[in-house]
XYZ file of C-alpha atoms in Angstrom:
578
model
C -114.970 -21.696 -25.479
C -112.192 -24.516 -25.290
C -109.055 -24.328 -22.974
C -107.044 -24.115 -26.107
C -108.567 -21.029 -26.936
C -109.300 -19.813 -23.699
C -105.133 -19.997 -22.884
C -104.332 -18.673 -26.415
C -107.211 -15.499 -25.764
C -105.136 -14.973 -22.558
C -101.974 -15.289 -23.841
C -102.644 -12.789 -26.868
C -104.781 -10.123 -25.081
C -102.619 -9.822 -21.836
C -99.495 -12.352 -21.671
C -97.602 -10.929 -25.219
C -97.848 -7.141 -24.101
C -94.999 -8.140 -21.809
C -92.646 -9.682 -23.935
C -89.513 -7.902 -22.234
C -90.706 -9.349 -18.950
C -91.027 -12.770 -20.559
C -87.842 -13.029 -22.113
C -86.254 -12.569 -19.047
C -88.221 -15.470 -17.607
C -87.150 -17.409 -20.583
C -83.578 -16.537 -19.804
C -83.474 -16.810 -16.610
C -85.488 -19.885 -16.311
C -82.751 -21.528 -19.214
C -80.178 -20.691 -16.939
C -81.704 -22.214 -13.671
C -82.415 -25.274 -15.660
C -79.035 -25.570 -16.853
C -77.679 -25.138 -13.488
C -79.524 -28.027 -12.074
C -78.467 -30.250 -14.790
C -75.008 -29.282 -13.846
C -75.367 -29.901 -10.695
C -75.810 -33.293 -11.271
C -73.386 -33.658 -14.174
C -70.531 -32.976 -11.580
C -71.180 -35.820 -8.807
C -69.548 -37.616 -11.986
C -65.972 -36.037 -11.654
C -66.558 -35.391 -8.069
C -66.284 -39.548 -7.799
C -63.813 -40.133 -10.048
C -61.318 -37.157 -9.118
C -61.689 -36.856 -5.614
C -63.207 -40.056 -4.261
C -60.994 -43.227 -6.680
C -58.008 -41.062 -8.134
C -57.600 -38.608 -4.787
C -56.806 -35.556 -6.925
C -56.456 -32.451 -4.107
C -56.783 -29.811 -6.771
C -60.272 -31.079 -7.857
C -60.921 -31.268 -3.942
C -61.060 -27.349 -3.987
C -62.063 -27.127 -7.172
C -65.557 -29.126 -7.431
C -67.270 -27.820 -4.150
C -66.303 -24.209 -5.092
C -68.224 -25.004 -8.460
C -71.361 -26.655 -7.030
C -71.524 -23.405 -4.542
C -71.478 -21.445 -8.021
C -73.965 -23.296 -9.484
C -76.168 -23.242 -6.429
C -76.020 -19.028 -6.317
C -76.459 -19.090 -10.481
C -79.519 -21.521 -9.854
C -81.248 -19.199 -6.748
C -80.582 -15.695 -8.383
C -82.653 -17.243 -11.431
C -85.347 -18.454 -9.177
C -85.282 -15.210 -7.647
C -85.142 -13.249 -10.719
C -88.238 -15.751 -12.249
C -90.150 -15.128 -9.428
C -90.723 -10.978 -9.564
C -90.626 -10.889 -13.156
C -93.522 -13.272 -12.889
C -95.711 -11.537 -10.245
C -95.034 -8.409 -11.861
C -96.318 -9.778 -15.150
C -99.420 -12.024 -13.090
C -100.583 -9.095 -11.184
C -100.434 -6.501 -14.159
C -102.809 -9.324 -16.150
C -104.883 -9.628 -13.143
C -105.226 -5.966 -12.995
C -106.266 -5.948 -16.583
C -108.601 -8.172 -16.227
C -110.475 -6.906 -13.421
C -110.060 -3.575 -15.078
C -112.215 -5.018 -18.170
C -114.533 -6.819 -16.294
C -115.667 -3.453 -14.604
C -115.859 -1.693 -17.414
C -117.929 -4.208 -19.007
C -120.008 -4.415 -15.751
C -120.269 -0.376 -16.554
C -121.741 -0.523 -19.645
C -123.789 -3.496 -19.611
C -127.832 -3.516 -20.047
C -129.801 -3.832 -17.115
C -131.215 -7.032 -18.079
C -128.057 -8.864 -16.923
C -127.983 -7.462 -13.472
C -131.561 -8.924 -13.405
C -130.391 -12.313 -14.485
C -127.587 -12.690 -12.139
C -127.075 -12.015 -8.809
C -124.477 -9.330 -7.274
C -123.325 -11.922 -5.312
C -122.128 -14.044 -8.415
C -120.461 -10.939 -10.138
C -118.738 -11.250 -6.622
C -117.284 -14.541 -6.996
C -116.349 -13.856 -10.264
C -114.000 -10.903 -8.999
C -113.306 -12.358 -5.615
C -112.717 -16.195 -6.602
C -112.037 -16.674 -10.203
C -109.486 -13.722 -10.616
C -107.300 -15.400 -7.396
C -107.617 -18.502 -9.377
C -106.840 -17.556 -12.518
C -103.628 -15.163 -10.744
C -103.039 -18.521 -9.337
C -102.868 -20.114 -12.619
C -100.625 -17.849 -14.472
C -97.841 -17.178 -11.713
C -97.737 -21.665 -12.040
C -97.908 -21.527 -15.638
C -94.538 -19.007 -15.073
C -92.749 -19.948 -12.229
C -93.229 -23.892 -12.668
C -94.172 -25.254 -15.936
C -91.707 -23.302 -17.816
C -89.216 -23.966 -14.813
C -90.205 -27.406 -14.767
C -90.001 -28.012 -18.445
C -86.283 -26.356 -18.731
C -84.677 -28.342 -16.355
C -86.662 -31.726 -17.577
C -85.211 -30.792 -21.134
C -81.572 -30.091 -19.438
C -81.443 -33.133 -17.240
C -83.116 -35.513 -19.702
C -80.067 -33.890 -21.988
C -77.546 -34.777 -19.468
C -78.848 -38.138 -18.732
C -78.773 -39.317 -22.463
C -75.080 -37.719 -22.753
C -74.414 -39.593 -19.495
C -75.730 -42.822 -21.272
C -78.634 -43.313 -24.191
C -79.658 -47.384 -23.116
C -80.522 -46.077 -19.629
C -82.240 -42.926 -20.764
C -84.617 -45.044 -22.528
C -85.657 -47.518 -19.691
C -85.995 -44.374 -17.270
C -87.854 -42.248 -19.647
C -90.593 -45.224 -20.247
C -92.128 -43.749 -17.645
C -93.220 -40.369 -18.482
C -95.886 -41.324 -20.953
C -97.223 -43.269 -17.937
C -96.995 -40.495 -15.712
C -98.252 -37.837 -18.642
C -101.497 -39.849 -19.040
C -102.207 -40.284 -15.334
C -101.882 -36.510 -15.117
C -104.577 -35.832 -17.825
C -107.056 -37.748 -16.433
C -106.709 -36.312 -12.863
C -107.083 -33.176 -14.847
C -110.559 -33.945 -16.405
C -111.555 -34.709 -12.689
C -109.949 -31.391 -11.729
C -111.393 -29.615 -14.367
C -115.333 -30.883 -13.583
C -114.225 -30.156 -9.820
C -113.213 -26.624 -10.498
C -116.411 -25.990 -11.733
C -118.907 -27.421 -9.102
C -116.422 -25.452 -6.866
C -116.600 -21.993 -8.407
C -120.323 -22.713 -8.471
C -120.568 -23.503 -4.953
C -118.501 -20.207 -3.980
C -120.947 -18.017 -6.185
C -123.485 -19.219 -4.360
C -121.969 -18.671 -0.964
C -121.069 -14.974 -1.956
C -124.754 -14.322 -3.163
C -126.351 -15.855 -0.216
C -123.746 -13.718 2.276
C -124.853 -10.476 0.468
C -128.484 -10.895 1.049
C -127.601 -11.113 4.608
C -125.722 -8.261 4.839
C -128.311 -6.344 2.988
C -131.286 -7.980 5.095
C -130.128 -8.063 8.421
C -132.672 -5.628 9.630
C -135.458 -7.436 8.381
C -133.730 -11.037 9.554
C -133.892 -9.349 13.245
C -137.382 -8.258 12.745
C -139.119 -11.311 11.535
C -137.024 -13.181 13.805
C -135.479 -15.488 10.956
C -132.024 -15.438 12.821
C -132.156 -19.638 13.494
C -133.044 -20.724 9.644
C -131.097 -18.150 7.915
C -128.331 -19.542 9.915
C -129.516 -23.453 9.170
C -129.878 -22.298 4.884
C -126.075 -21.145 5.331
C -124.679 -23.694 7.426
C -125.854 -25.661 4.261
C -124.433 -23.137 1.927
C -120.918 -23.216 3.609
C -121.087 -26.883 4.124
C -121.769 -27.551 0.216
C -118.897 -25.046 -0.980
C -116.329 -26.876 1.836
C -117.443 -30.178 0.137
C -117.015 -28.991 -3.221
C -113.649 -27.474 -1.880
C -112.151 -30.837 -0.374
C -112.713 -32.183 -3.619
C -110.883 -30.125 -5.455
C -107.834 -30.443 -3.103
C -108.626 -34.010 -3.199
C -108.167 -34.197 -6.290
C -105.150 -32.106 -6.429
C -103.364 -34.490 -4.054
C -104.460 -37.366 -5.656
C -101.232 -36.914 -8.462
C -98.731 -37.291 -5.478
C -98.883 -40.821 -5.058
C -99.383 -41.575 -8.507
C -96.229 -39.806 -9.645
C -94.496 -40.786 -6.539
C -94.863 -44.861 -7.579
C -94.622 -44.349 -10.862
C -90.910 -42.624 -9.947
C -90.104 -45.695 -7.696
C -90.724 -48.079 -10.752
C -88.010 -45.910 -12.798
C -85.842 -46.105 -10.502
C -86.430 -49.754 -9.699
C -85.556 -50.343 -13.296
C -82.428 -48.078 -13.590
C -81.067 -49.744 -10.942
C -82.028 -53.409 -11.697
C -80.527 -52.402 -15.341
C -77.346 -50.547 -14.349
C -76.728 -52.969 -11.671
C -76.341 -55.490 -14.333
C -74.391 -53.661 -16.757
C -71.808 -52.627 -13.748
C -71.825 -56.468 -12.859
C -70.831 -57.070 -16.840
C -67.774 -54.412 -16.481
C -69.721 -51.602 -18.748
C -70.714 -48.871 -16.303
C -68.170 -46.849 -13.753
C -69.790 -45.811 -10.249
C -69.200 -42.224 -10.994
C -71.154 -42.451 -13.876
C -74.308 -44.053 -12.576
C -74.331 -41.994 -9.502
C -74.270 -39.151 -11.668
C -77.157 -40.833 -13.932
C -78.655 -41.457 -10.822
C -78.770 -38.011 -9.564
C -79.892 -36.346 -12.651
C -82.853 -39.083 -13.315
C -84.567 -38.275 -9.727
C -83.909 -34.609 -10.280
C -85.375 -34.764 -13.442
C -88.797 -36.587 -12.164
C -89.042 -34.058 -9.474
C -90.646 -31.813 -12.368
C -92.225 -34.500 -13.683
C -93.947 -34.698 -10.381
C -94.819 -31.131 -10.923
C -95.667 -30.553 -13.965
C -98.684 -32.746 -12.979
C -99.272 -30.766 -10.470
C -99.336 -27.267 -12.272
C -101.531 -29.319 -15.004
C -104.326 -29.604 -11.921
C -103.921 -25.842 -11.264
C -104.000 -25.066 -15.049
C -107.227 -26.949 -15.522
C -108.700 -25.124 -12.843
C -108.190 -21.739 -13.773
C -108.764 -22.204 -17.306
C -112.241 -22.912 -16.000
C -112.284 -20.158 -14.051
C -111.078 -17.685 -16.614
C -113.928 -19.143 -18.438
C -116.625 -17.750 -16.046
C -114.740 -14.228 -16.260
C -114.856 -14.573 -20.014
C -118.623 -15.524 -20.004
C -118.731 -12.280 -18.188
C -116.606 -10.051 -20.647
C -118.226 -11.477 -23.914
C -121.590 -11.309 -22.442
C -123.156 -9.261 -25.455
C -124.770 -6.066 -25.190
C -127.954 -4.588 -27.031
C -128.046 -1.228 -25.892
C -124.365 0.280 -26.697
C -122.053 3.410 -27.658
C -122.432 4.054 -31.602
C -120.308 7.234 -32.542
C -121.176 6.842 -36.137
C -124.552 8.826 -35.000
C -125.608 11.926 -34.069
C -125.807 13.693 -31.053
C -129.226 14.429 -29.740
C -130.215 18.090 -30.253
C -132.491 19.413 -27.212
C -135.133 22.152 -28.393
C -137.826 21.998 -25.778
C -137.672 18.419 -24.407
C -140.827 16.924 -26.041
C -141.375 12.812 -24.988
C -143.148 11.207 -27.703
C -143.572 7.049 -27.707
C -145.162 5.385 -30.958
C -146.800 2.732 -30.834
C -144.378 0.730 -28.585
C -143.859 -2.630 -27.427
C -141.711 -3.956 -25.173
C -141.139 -7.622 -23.526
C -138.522 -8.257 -20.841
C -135.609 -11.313 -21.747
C -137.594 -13.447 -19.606
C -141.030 -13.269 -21.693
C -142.725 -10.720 -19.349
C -144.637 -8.245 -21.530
C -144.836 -4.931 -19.754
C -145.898 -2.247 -22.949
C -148.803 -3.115 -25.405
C -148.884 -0.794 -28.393
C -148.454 2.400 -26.181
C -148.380 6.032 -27.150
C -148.220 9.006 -25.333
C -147.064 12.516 -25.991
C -145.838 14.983 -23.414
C -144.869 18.441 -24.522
C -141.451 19.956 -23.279
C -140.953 22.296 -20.332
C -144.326 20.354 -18.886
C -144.696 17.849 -16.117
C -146.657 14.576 -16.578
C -147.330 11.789 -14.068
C -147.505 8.200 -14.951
C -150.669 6.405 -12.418
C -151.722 2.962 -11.996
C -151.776 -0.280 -10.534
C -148.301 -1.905 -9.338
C -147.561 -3.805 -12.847
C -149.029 -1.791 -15.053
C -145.764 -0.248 -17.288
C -144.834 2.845 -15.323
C -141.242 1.879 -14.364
C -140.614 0.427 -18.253
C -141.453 3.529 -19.940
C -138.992 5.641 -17.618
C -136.316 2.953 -18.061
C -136.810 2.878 -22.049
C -136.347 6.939 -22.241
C -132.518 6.751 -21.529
C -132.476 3.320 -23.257
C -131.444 0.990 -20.041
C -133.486 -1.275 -22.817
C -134.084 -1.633 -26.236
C -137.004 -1.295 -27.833
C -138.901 -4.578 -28.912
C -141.103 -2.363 -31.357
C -142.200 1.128 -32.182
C -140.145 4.269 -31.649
C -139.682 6.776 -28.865
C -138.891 10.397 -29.985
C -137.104 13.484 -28.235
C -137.733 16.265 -30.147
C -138.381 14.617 -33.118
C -135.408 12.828 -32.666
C -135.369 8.819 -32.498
C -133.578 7.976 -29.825
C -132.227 4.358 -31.106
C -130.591 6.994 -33.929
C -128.415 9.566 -31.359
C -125.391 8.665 -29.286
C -126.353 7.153 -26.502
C -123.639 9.202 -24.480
C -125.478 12.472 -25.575
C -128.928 10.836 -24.742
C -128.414 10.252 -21.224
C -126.294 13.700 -20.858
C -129.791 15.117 -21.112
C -131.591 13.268 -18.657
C -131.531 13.224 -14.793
C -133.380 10.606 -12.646
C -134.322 10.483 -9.144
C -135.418 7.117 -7.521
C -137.384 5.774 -3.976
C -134.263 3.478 -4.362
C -131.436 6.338 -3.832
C -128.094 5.447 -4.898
C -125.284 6.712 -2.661
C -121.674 5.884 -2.438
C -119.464 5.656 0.847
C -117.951 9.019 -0.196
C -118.087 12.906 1.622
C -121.985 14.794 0.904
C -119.497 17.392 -2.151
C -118.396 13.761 -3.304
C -121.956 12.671 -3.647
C -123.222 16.012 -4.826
C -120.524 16.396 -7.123
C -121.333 13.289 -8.902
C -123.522 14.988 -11.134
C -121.304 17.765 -12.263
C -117.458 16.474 -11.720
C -116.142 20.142 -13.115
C -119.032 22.240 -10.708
C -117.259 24.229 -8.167
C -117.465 24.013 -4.266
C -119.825 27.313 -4.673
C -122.200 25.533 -7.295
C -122.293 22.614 -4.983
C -123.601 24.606 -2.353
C -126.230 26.387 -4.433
C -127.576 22.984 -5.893
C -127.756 21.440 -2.057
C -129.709 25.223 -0.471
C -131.962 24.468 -3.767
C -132.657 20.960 -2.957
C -133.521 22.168 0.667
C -130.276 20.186 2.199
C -127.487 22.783 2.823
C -129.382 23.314 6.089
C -128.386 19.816 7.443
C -125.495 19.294 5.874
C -124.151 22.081 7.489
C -124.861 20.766 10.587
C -122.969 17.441 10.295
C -119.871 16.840 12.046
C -117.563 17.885 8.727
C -120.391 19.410 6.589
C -119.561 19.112 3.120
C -116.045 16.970 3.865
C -118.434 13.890 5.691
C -118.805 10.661 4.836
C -122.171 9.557 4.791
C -121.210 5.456 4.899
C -122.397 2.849 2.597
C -125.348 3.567 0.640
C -126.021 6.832 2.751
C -126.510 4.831 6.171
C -125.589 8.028 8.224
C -128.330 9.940 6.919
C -132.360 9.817 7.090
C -134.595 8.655 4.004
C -135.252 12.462 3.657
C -131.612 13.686 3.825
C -130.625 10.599 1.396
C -133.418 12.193 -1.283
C -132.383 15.470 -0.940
C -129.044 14.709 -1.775
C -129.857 13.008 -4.839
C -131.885 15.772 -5.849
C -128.917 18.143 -5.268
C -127.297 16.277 -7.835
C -129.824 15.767 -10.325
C -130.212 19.916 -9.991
C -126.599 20.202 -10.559
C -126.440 18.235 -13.551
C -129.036 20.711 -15.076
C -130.641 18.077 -17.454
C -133.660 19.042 -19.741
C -135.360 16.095 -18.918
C -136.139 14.840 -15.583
C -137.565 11.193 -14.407
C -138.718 10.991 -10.842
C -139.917 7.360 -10.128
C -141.657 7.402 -6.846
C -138.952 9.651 -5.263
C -141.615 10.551 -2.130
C -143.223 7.122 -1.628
C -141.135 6.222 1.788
C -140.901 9.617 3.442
C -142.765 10.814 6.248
C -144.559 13.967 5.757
C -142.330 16.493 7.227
C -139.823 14.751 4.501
C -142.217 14.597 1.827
C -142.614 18.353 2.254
C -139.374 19.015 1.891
C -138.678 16.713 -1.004
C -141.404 17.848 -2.758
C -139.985 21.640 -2.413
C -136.517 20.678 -3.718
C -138.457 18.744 -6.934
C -140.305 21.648 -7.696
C -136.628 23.471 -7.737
C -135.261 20.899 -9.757
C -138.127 20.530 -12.473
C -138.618 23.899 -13.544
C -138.487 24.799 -17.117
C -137.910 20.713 -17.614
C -139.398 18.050 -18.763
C -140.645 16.044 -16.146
C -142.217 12.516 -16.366
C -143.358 11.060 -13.105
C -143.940 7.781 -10.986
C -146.321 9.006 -7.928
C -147.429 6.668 -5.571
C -148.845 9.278 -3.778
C -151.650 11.097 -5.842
C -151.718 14.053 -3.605
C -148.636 14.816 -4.643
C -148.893 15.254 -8.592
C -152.514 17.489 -8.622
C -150.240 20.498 -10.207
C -148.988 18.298 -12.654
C -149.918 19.415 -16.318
C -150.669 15.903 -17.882
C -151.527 12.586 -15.586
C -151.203 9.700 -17.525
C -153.341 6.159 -16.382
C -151.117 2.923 -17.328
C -153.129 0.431 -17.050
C -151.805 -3.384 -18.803
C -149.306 -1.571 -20.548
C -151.326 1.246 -22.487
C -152.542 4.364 -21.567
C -155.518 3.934 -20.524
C -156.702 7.523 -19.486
C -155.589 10.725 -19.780
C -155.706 14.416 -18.538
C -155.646 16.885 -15.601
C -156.370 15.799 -12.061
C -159.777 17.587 -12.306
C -160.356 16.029 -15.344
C -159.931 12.593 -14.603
C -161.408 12.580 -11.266
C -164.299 14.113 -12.904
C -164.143 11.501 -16.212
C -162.351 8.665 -15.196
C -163.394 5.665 -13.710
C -159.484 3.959 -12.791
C -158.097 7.568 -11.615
C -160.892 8.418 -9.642
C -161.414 4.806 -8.062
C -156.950 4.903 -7.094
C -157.725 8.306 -6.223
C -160.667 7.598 -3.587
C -158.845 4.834 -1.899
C -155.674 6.826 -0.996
C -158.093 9.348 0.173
C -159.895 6.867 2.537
C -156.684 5.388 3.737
C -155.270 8.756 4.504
């Protein structure tokens, strides 16, 4: 995408909705320009009246109207001003609004292709950029372009042949400004880069300190981000170098002007053609007027670099989705929950092929357990059922139902899922519960937390239902953290239920529990499951041996330990390591 298009997208999607807002900039920024120009128009009669013809009326009169236009010019500034962060932060809201909502519905594959840390940056960085950007493009360029117009105006009324020599310039000054841009612009990017980056690198170490401490990797994870932080400060300096590099550039191309204003109206006052009052006036309104020349360059800099930035937050919003929201479809229709795949295929967006022409059928209302080396398919097929991925071939059935053919809304309505990597937000235990049921009542909290075995010990934290269990559950034990989760999967009441490995890092006083509260939450479901542990899933009425991406084996735990050569050869090994 081009910065043409990029600043057009912007101004159409977010700028136009606040066209009251932006006429008052408009008018407001018309009259501050005009007042500046005046300004300067009236050293001209000051002179003449006051200082060569000694007038005592204009005496009064002139200073009272330069205080006048001095208020006119800072109630427009002022006015400019919060109509413009109004406007910028209502846009930057907007923004960040549709960035998480894209974020919300996007396929899994992206979050696999970019690091948190990046989406980050691009919420952190670019959007403070980019606010950056818009409150310049408001309160100076439009400013700064005004009162060029009005004291280019006044200078041309005050005399044309001088105009001329002083305006030579700003061509020169106009092309020096674009090609500090480009620089800015490439700049920018690295910079942004670097800062993504720094934000990824600083998340890993908040999520890894433990195992930093442990493996005692406390000296070179400091060394890699000493690095880090020393390549986004270079990239930073840059970019301010940059920046600063217009100053001088505008500020000798000014003196030159000037130097030929004055070498020109020195000669015409010498020839009799050019009054005092006049050319101070001229004077007055030419360095005022290449004070926004001066930034106008400037603001060119910042617009270059947050016109890259909204790129990156574009790049985000347009990233395109396969899996997504059809209403022209159906909703699925739940009978008895039967799981059929056809013949399926599936290969991951980096090449990886996890499924090979696999079918399987489980019958609804029944549990089946998916076995088998680390590798093997299990987590694919439980992330294809509520289509976190599209298929690459073959079909998956619910009922009868193809599932690339039903709202995807209604799919996932139907379908609860219970992970060894629990997801819990920094929110009370009813918050947390409540998640999976945001009409259930305080009383159908409580039954779905005494079914998953964990009204007991919530009850016995320091606000019971009302805590806060911290980020990501940190207040509570691995068992406590599962339980929860399994609270809410009950009180969602889905007809099908996916439990990937939801046991594998409990002790077995936890495990016990856990595997208590599952039994609560499966019944009468379908239930497809990841075991690690094969203890666990002997009562299961299907076990299912993935093995390369197919199903290599199938039946009940006596049947495969009897007939099997994979099950019984997993099984034996847990059983001597036990």
């Amino acid at each position: 995408m081009k910065n043409k298009e990029i600043a057009l997208r912007i101004f159409k999607t977010q700028i136009r909705k606040y066209f009251k807002e932006i006429l008052i900039i408009f008018l407001f920024v018309i009259l501050t320009a005009s007042m500046t120009a005046l300004t300067a128009w009236l050293l001209d009669p000051a002179i003449k009246k006051i200082f060569i013809e000694k007038d005592k009326t204009m005496l009064v009169i002139i200073p009272i109207a330069i205080v006048l236009t001095f208020l006119l010019k800072s109630l427009g500034i002022f006015i400019v001003r919060m109509t413009t962060i109004k406007v910028a932060f209502n846009v930057l809201k907007n923004i960040q609004v549709l960035m998480t909502s894209k974020i919300l519905v996007s396929d899994l594959s992206h979050f696999i292709e970019k690091h948190s840390g990046k989406f980050i940056s691009n919420f952190a960085n670019d959007t403070r950029i980019l606010l950056g950007t818009i409150m310049a493009f408001s309160l100076s360029l439009i400013k700064e372009s005004f009162t060029l117009i009005a004291l280019i105006g006044l200078m041309f009324y005050q005399d044309w042949q001088l105009s001329i020599v002083a305006i030579t310039m700003i061509p020169v000054a106009a092309f020096a400004s674009k090609k500090i841009g480009k620089k800015m612009q490439k700049a920018a990017s690295e910079n942004l880069d670097a800062f993504g980056n720094f934000t990824k690198f600083l998340s890993e170490i908040l999520k890894g300190t433990s195992i930093i401490q442990i493996y005692q990797r406390e000296k070179e994870e400091l060394k890699k981000f000493s690095e880090i932080i020393d390549d986004k400060l270079k990239k930073e300096k840059k970019v301010e170098q940059t920046r600063h590099r217009a100053g001088p550039v505008m500020e000798t191309i000014n003196a030159f002007a000037i130097a030929f204003v004055i070498l020109f109206a020195g000669y015409r006052s010498i020839q009799g053609e050019m009054e005092i009052g006049q050319f101070v006036s001229f004077l007055s309104a030419l360095m005022l007027a290449y004070q926004p020349v001066k930034a106008l360059a400037g603001i060119n800099l910042t617009i270059q670099e947050g016109l890259t930035a909204a790129k990156r937050i574009y790049d985000l919003i347009d990233q395109a989705n396969q899996v997504v929201q059809d209403d022209t479809l159906k909703n699925l229709r739940i009978l008895k929950g039967e799981i059929k795949f056809g013949n399926v295929n599936f290969i991951y967006p980096d090449g990886t092929e996890a499924l090979k022409n696999l079918s399987l059928n489980i019958d609804g209302k029944t549990s089946a357990a998916l076995v088998g080396l680390s590798g093997g398919g299990k987590s694919t097929i439980l992330n294809l059922i509520p289509r976190f991925y599209n298929l690459t071939d073959g079909e998956i059935l619910i009922d009868g139902q193809n599932i690339n053919e039903v709202q995807l809304n209604s799919l996932r309505k139907n379908i609860s899922l219970v992970s060894q990597d629990i997801v819990l937000f920094d929110d009370t235990v009813k918050a947390n519960i409540g998640y999976g049921n945001i009409m259930a009542t305080d009383e159908e909290i409580i039954e779905a937390a005494k079914k998953a075995a964990a009204h007991e010990f919530i009850s016995n934290l320091s606000e019971g239902y009302e805590t806060v269990i911290g980020e990501a559950g940190v207040k509570l034990s691995g068992g406590q953290k599962q339980r929860l989760s399994i609270a809410r999967a009950i009180l969602k009441n889905s007809s099908i239920i996916l439990l990937d490995e939801a046991t594998s890092a409990l002790d077995t006083e936890s495990e016990t529990q856990v595997q208590n509260a599952i039994q609560n939450l499966i019944k009468d479901k379908t239930t497809l499951i990841i075991a690690h542990r094969l203890a666990t899933i002997k009562n299961v009425n299907k076990i299912l041996v993935i093995d390369q991406g197919k199903v290599a084996e199938e039946g009940t735990h006596a049947e495969l330990i009897n007939n099997s050569i994979i099950y019984k050869k997993l099984y034996d090994q847990q059983d001597l390591n036990s």
